[in-house]
PDB file of C-alpha atoms in Angstrom:
ATOM      1  CA  MET V 239    -112.303-167.684 -50.653  1.00 50.00           C
ATOM      2  CA  CYS V 240    -115.475-165.656 -51.145  1.00 53.00           C
ATOM      3  CA  ARG V 241    -116.869-163.244 -53.713  1.00 57.00           C
ATOM      4  CA  GLY V 242    -118.280-160.009 -52.323  1.00 57.00           C
ATOM      5  CA  TYR V 243    -118.855-161.167 -48.769  1.00 58.00           C
ATOM      6  CA  CYS V 244    -118.334-164.314 -46.763  1.00 65.00           C
ATOM      7  CA  SER V 245    -120.267-166.078 -44.029  1.00 70.00           C
ATOM      8  CA  VAL V 246    -118.152-167.511 -41.203  1.00 71.00           C
ATOM      9  CA  ILE V 247    -119.987-170.029 -39.020  1.00 69.00           C
ATOM     10  CA  CYS V 248    -119.018-171.451 -35.650  1.00 68.00           C
ATOM     11  CA  LEU V 249    -121.203-174.071 -33.959  1.00 72.00           C
ATOM     12  CA  GLY V 250    -121.257-175.856 -30.604  1.00 80.00           C
ATOM     13  CA  ALA V 251    -120.980-173.064 -28.068  1.00 87.00           C
ATOM     14  CA  SER V 252    -123.600-171.359 -25.950  1.00 90.00           C
ATOM     15  CA  THR V 253    -122.098-167.881 -26.335  1.00 92.00           C
ATOM     16  CA  TYR V 254    -119.735-166.364 -28.872  1.00 92.00           C
ATOM     17  CA  ALA V 255    -117.376-163.395 -28.961  1.00 93.00           C
ATOM     18  CA  TRP V 256    -115.997-162.510 -32.398  1.00 93.00           C
ATOM     19  CA  SER V 257    -113.113-160.160 -33.118  1.00 94.00           C
ATOM     20  CA  THR V 258    -115.672-158.048 -35.028  1.00 94.00           C
ATOM     21  CA  GLY V 259    -117.648-157.476 -31.820  1.00 94.00           C
ATOM     22  CA  ASP V 260    -120.484-159.792 -32.881  1.00 93.00           C
ATOM     23  CA  THR V 261    -121.860-162.234 -30.311  1.00 92.00           C
ATOM     24  CA  ILE V 262    -123.795-164.642 -32.550  1.00 90.00           C
ATOM     25  CA  SER V 263    -122.760-168.001 -34.047  1.00 89.00           C
ATOM     26  CA  SER V 264    -122.083-166.662 -37.561  1.00 88.00           C
ATOM     27  CA  ILE V 265    -120.799-163.436 -39.022  1.00 89.00           C
ATOM     28  CA  TYR V 266    -120.743-161.879 -42.478  1.00 87.00           C
ATOM     29  CA  VAL V 267    -117.527-160.180 -43.511  1.00 87.00           C
ATOM     30  CA  SER V 268    -116.723-158.120 -46.596  1.00 84.00           C
ATOM     31  CA  GLU V 269    -113.012-157.529 -46.009  1.00 86.00           C
ATOM     32  CA  THR V 270    -110.092-159.927 -46.371  1.00 89.00           C
ATOM     33  CA  GLY V 271    -108.488-160.669 -43.017  1.00 91.00           C
ATOM     34  CA  ASN V 272    -108.164-162.913 -40.001  1.00 94.00           C
ATOM     35  CA  TYR V 273    -111.206-163.280 -37.777  1.00 94.00           C
ATOM     36  CA  SER V 274    -111.189-164.921 -34.363  1.00 93.00           C
ATOM     37  CA  VAL V 275    -113.935-166.215 -32.113  1.00 93.00           C
ATOM     38  CA  VAL V 276    -114.102-167.341 -28.515  1.00 93.00           C
ATOM     39  CA  GLY V 277    -116.849-169.840 -27.762  1.00 91.00           C
ATOM     40  CA  ILE V 278    -118.106-170.756 -24.300  1.00 91.00           C
ATOM     41  CA  ASN V 279    -120.187-173.903 -23.811  1.00 89.00           C
ATOM     42  CA  GLU V 280    -122.831-174.551 -21.139  1.00 89.00           C
ATOM     43  CA  ASN V 281    -120.158-175.918 -18.730  1.00 89.00           C
ATOM     44  CA  GLY V 282    -118.112-172.712 -18.936  1.00 90.00           C
ATOM     45  CA  CYS V 283    -115.327-174.234 -21.047  1.00 90.00           C
ATOM     46  CA  THR V 284    -113.851-171.849 -23.601  1.00 91.00           C
ATOM     47  CA  LYS V 285    -112.210-172.426 -26.936  1.00 91.00           C
ATOM     48  CA  GLU V 286    -110.707-169.888 -29.293  1.00 92.00           C
ATOM     49  CA  ASP V 287    -110.287-170.272 -33.037  1.00 91.00           C
ATOM     50  CA  GLU V 288    -109.188-168.083 -35.911  1.00 92.00           C
ATOM     51  CA  VAL V 289    -110.073-168.210 -39.597  1.00 89.00           C
ATOM     52  CA  SER V 290    -108.378-166.467 -42.511  1.00 91.00           C
ATOM     53  CA  VAL V 291    -110.838-165.128 -45.088  1.00 89.00           C
ATOM     54  CA  ASN V 292    -110.094-163.923 -48.628  1.00 85.00           C
ATOM     55  CA  VAL V 293    -112.890-161.789 -50.046  1.00 81.00           C
ATOM     56  CA  TYR V 294    -112.702-160.953 -53.737  1.00 75.00           C
ATOM     57  CA  LYS V 295    -114.472-157.926 -55.103  1.00 70.00           C
ATOM     58  CA  VAL V 296    -117.515-158.659 -57.248  1.00 67.00           C
ATOM     59  CA  THR V 297    -117.216-156.688 -60.428  1.00 63.00           C
ATOM     60  CA  TYR V 298    -119.992-154.776 -62.111  1.00 59.00           C
ATOM     61  CA  SER V 299    -121.042-157.102 -64.935  1.00 62.00           C
ATOM     62  CA  ASP V 300    -123.297-155.000 -67.146  1.00 63.00           C
ATOM     63  CA  PHE V 301    -121.751-154.072 -70.490  1.00 64.00           C
ATOM     64  CA  ASN V 302    -122.715-152.444 -73.762  1.00 63.00           C
ATOM     65  CA  LEU V 303    -122.466-154.354 -77.038  1.00 66.00           C
ATOM     66  CA  SER V 304    -122.728-152.727 -80.416  1.00 64.00           C
ATOM     67  CA  PRO V 305    -124.342-153.879 -82.667  1.00 67.00           C
ATOM     68  CA  ARG V 306    -126.838-156.045 -80.816  1.00 69.00           C
ATOM     69  CA  GLU V 307    -127.031-158.641 -83.614  1.00 71.00           C
ATOM     70  CA  ILE V 308    -124.223-160.213 -85.621  1.00 72.00           C
ATOM     71  CA  SER V 309    -124.773-161.129 -89.277  1.00 70.00           C
ATOM     72  CA  GLN V 310    -122.733-161.676 -92.466  1.00 69.00           C
ATOM     73  CA  GLY V 311    -122.923-157.972 -93.252  1.00 70.00           C
ATOM     74  CA  ASN V 312    -122.542-156.827 -89.674  1.00 72.00           C
ATOM     75  CA  SER V 313    -119.695-158.818 -88.075  1.00 80.00           C
ATOM     76  CA  LEU V 314    -117.707-156.088 -86.283  1.00 83.00           C
ATOM     77  CA  VAL V 315    -118.631-155.755 -82.619  1.00 84.00           C
ATOM     78  CA  SER V 316    -117.366-153.545 -79.840  1.00 83.00           C
ATOM     79  CA  ALA V 317    -118.063-153.886 -76.152  1.00 82.00           C
ATOM     80  CA  ASN V 318    -117.143-151.960 -73.059  1.00 81.00           C
ATOM     81  CA  ILE V 319    -117.682-152.333 -69.364  1.00 82.00           C
ATOM     82  CA  TYR V 320    -117.241-149.822 -66.567  1.00 80.00           C
ATOM     83  CA  GLU V 321    -113.574-149.976 -65.539  1.00 82.00           C
ATOM     84  CA  GLU V 322    -112.861-150.717 -61.883  1.00 79.00           C
ATOM     85  CA  ASN V 323    -109.573-150.693 -59.978  1.00 79.00           C
ATOM     86  CA  ASP V 324    -107.994-154.077 -59.187  1.00 76.00           C
ATOM     87  CA  VAL V 325    -110.258-155.931 -61.657  1.00 79.00           C
ATOM     88  CA  ASP V 326    -108.946-158.002 -64.583  1.00 83.00           C
ATOM     89  CA  TYR V 327    -111.184-158.272 -67.639  1.00 85.00           C
ATOM     90  CA  TYR V 328    -111.204-161.263 -69.997  1.00 87.00           C
ATOM     91  CA  TRP V 329    -113.397-161.555 -73.070  1.00 88.00           C
ATOM     92  CA  ASP V 330    -113.796-164.945 -74.812  1.00 87.00           C
ATOM     93  CA  MET V 331    -115.322-164.254 -78.201  1.00 85.00           C
ATOM     94  CA  GLY V 332    -116.296-167.880 -78.841  1.00 83.00           C
ATOM     95  CA  ASP V 333    -114.326-168.174 -82.076  1.00 84.00           C
ATOM     96  CA  GLY V 334    -110.843-168.808 -80.699  1.00 87.00           C
ATOM     97  CA  TYR V 335    -110.066-165.151 -79.976  1.00 89.00           C
ATOM     98  CA  SER V 336    -109.918-163.539 -76.561  1.00 92.00           C
ATOM     99  CA  TYR V 337    -109.087-160.087 -75.242  1.00 92.00           C
ATOM    100  CA  THR V 338    -108.275-158.399 -71.978  1.00 91.00           C
ATOM    101  CA  GLY V 339    -109.230-154.927 -70.848  1.00 89.00           C
ATOM    102  CA  ASN V 340    -112.508-153.187 -70.229  1.00 87.00           C
ATOM    103  CA  SER V 341    -113.105-152.241 -73.880  1.00 88.00           C
ATOM    104  CA  ILE V 342    -112.749-154.433 -76.986  1.00 88.00           C
ATOM    105  CA  THR V 343    -113.448-154.458 -80.715  1.00 88.00           C
ATOM    106  CA  HIS V 344    -113.674-157.772 -82.574  1.00 89.00           C
ATOM    107  CA  ASN V 345    -114.413-158.780 -86.154  1.00 87.00           C
ATOM    108  CA  TYR V 346    -116.091-162.156 -86.608  1.00 84.00           C
ATOM    109  CA  THR V 347    -114.612-163.364 -89.911  1.00 80.00           C
ATOM    110  CA  ASN V 348    -115.844-166.906 -90.524  1.00 72.00           C
ATOM    111  CA  LEU V 349    -119.487-166.699 -89.591  1.00 68.00           C
ATOM    112  CA  ASN V 350    -121.338-169.946 -90.162  1.00 66.00           C
ATOM    113  CA  LEU V 351    -124.830-168.560 -89.909  1.00 55.00           C
ATOM    114  CA  PRO V 352    -127.860-170.532 -91.087  1.00 55.00           C
ATOM    115  CA  ALA V 353    -129.277-169.487 -94.446  1.00 53.00           C
ATOM    116  CA  ARG V 354    -132.449-167.412 -94.260  1.00 52.00           C
ATOM    117  CA  ASP V 355    -135.483-168.117 -96.377  1.00 51.00           C
ATOM    118  CA  MET V 356    -136.522-165.147 -98.483  1.00 44.00           C
TER     119      MET V 356
END
Protein backbone atom coordinates (compact mmCIF):
# COMPACT_ATOMS: atom_id res chain seq x y z
CA MET A 1 0.00 0.00 0.00
CA CYS A 2 1.57 3.29 -1.08
CA ARG A 3 0.56 6.93 -1.25
CA GLY A 4 1.26 8.67 -4.55
CA TYR A 5 3.89 6.29 -5.85
CA CYS A 6 5.57 3.12 -4.70
CA SER A 7 9.09 1.73 -4.93
CA VAL A 8 9.32 -1.99 -5.72
CA ILE A 9 12.74 -3.50 -5.03
CA CYS A 10 14.15 -6.85 -6.10
CA LEU A 11 17.64 -7.91 -5.00
CA GLY A 12 19.98 -10.82 -5.72
CA ALA A 13 20.06 -11.02 -9.50
CA SER A 14 22.62 -9.79 -12.00
CA THR A 15 20.03 -8.64 -14.54
CA TYR A 16 16.36 -7.76 -14.26
CA ALA A 17 13.42 -7.57 -16.65
CA TRP A 18 10.30 -5.89 -15.26
CA SER A 19 6.84 -5.96 -16.80
CA THR A 20 7.18 -2.16 -17.09
CA GLY A 21 10.16 -2.57 -19.43
CA ASP A 22 12.68 -1.45 -16.80
CA THR A 23 15.90 -3.43 -16.44
CA ILE A 24 17.14 -2.20 -13.05
CA SER A 25 16.73 -3.71 -9.56
CA SER A 26 13.97 -1.32 -8.44
CA ILE A 27 11.11 0.47 -10.10
CA TYR A 28 8.79 3.32 -9.14
CA VAL A 29 5.14 2.88 -10.00
CA SER A 30 2.24 5.32 -9.70
CA GLU A 31 -0.61 3.03 -10.75
CA THR A 32 -2.28 0.21 -8.84
CA GLY A 33 -1.62 -3.15 -10.47
CA ASN A 34 0.41 -6.32 -10.64
CA TYR A 35 4.07 -6.00 -11.57
CA SER A 36 6.33 -8.91 -12.44
CA VAL A 37 10.08 -9.26 -12.69
CA VAL A 38 12.41 -11.90 -14.07
CA GLY A 39 15.83 -12.00 -12.44
CA ILE A 40 18.88 -13.78 -13.83
CA ASN A 41 21.86 -14.48 -11.57
CA GLU A 42 25.52 -14.81 -12.59
CA ASN A 43 25.08 -18.58 -13.20
CA GLY A 44 22.25 -18.01 -15.68
CA CYS A 45 19.50 -19.24 -13.34
CA THR A 46 16.23 -17.36 -13.67
CA LYS A 47 13.45 -16.67 -11.23
CA GLU A 48 10.20 -14.84 -11.80
CA ASP A 49 8.13 -13.07 -9.18
CA GLU A 50 5.06 -10.87 -9.14
CA VAL A 51 3.95 -8.21 -6.67
CA SER A 52 0.55 -6.58 -6.29
CA VAL A 53 0.75 -2.85 -5.57
CA ASN A 54 -2.04 -0.56 -4.32
CA VAL A 55 -1.26 3.11 -4.92
CA TYR A 56 -3.55 5.63 -3.26
CA LYS A 57 -3.88 9.12 -4.64
CA VAL A 58 -2.29 11.85 -2.55
CA THR A 59 -4.80 14.60 -2.10
CA TYR A 60 -4.10 18.29 -2.36
CA SER A 61 -3.88 19.38 1.29
CA ASP A 62 -3.92 23.17 1.18
CA PHE A 63 -7.15 24.72 2.47
CA ASN A 64 -8.59 28.11 3.32
CA LEU A 65 -9.77 28.90 6.84
CA SER A 66 -11.81 31.92 7.72
CA PRO A 67 -11.26 33.63 10.12
CA ARG A 68 -7.61 32.90 10.79
CA GLU A 69 -7.96 33.31 14.57
CA ILE A 70 -10.65 31.97 16.88
CA SER A 71 -11.73 34.00 19.92
CA GLN A 72 -14.76 34.37 22.23
CA GLY A 73 -16.28 36.91 19.86
CA ASN A 74 -15.19 35.15 16.70
CA SER A 75 -15.96 31.42 17.07
CA LEU A 76 -17.58 30.60 13.71
CA VAL A 77 -15.12 29.15 11.21
CA SER A 78 -15.50 27.90 7.67
CA ALA A 79 -12.98 25.95 5.66
CA ASN A 80 -12.82 24.57 2.17
CA ILE A 81 -10.41 22.50 0.17
CA TYR A 82 -10.23 21.90 -3.56
CA GLU A 83 -12.57 18.98 -4.31
CA GLU A 84 -11.04 15.98 -6.07
CA ASN A 85 -12.71 12.87 -7.48
CA ASP A 86 -12.39 9.66 -5.45
CA VAL A 87 -11.20 11.52 -2.33
CA ASP A 88 -12.99 11.37 1.04
CA TYR A 89 -12.65 14.40 3.30
CA TYR A 90 -12.79 14.23 7.11
CA TRP A 91 -12.49 17.24 9.39
CA ASP A 92 -11.87 16.72 13.14
CA MET A 93 -12.60 20.03 14.83
CA GLY A 94 -10.90 19.09 18.10
CA ASP A 95 -13.98 19.66 20.24
CA GLY A 96 -15.84 16.40 19.66
CA TYR A 97 -17.35 17.43 16.32
CA SER A 98 -16.31 16.16 12.92
CA TYR A 99 -17.50 16.69 9.36
CA THR A 100 -17.09 15.15 5.95
CA GLY A 101 -16.97 16.89 2.61
CA ASN A 102 -14.66 19.43 1.07
CA SER A 103 -16.34 22.46 2.66
CA ILE A 104 -17.42 22.94 6.29
CA THR A 105 -18.73 25.57 8.70
CA HIS A 106 -18.34 25.06 12.45
CA ASN A 107 -19.20 27.10 15.52
CA TYR A 108 -16.93 26.60 18.53
CA THR A 109 -19.34 27.04 21.45
CA ASN A 110 -17.45 26.28 24.66
CA LEU A 111 -14.16 28.04 24.13
CA ASN A 112 -11.86 27.78 27.12
CA LEU A 113 -9.44 30.48 26.09
CA PRO A 114 -6.95 31.97 28.54
CA ALA A 115 -7.87 35.38 29.92
CA ARG A 116 -5.97 38.29 28.39
CA ASP A 117 -4.38 41.01 30.44
CA MET A 118 -5.64 44.47 29.53
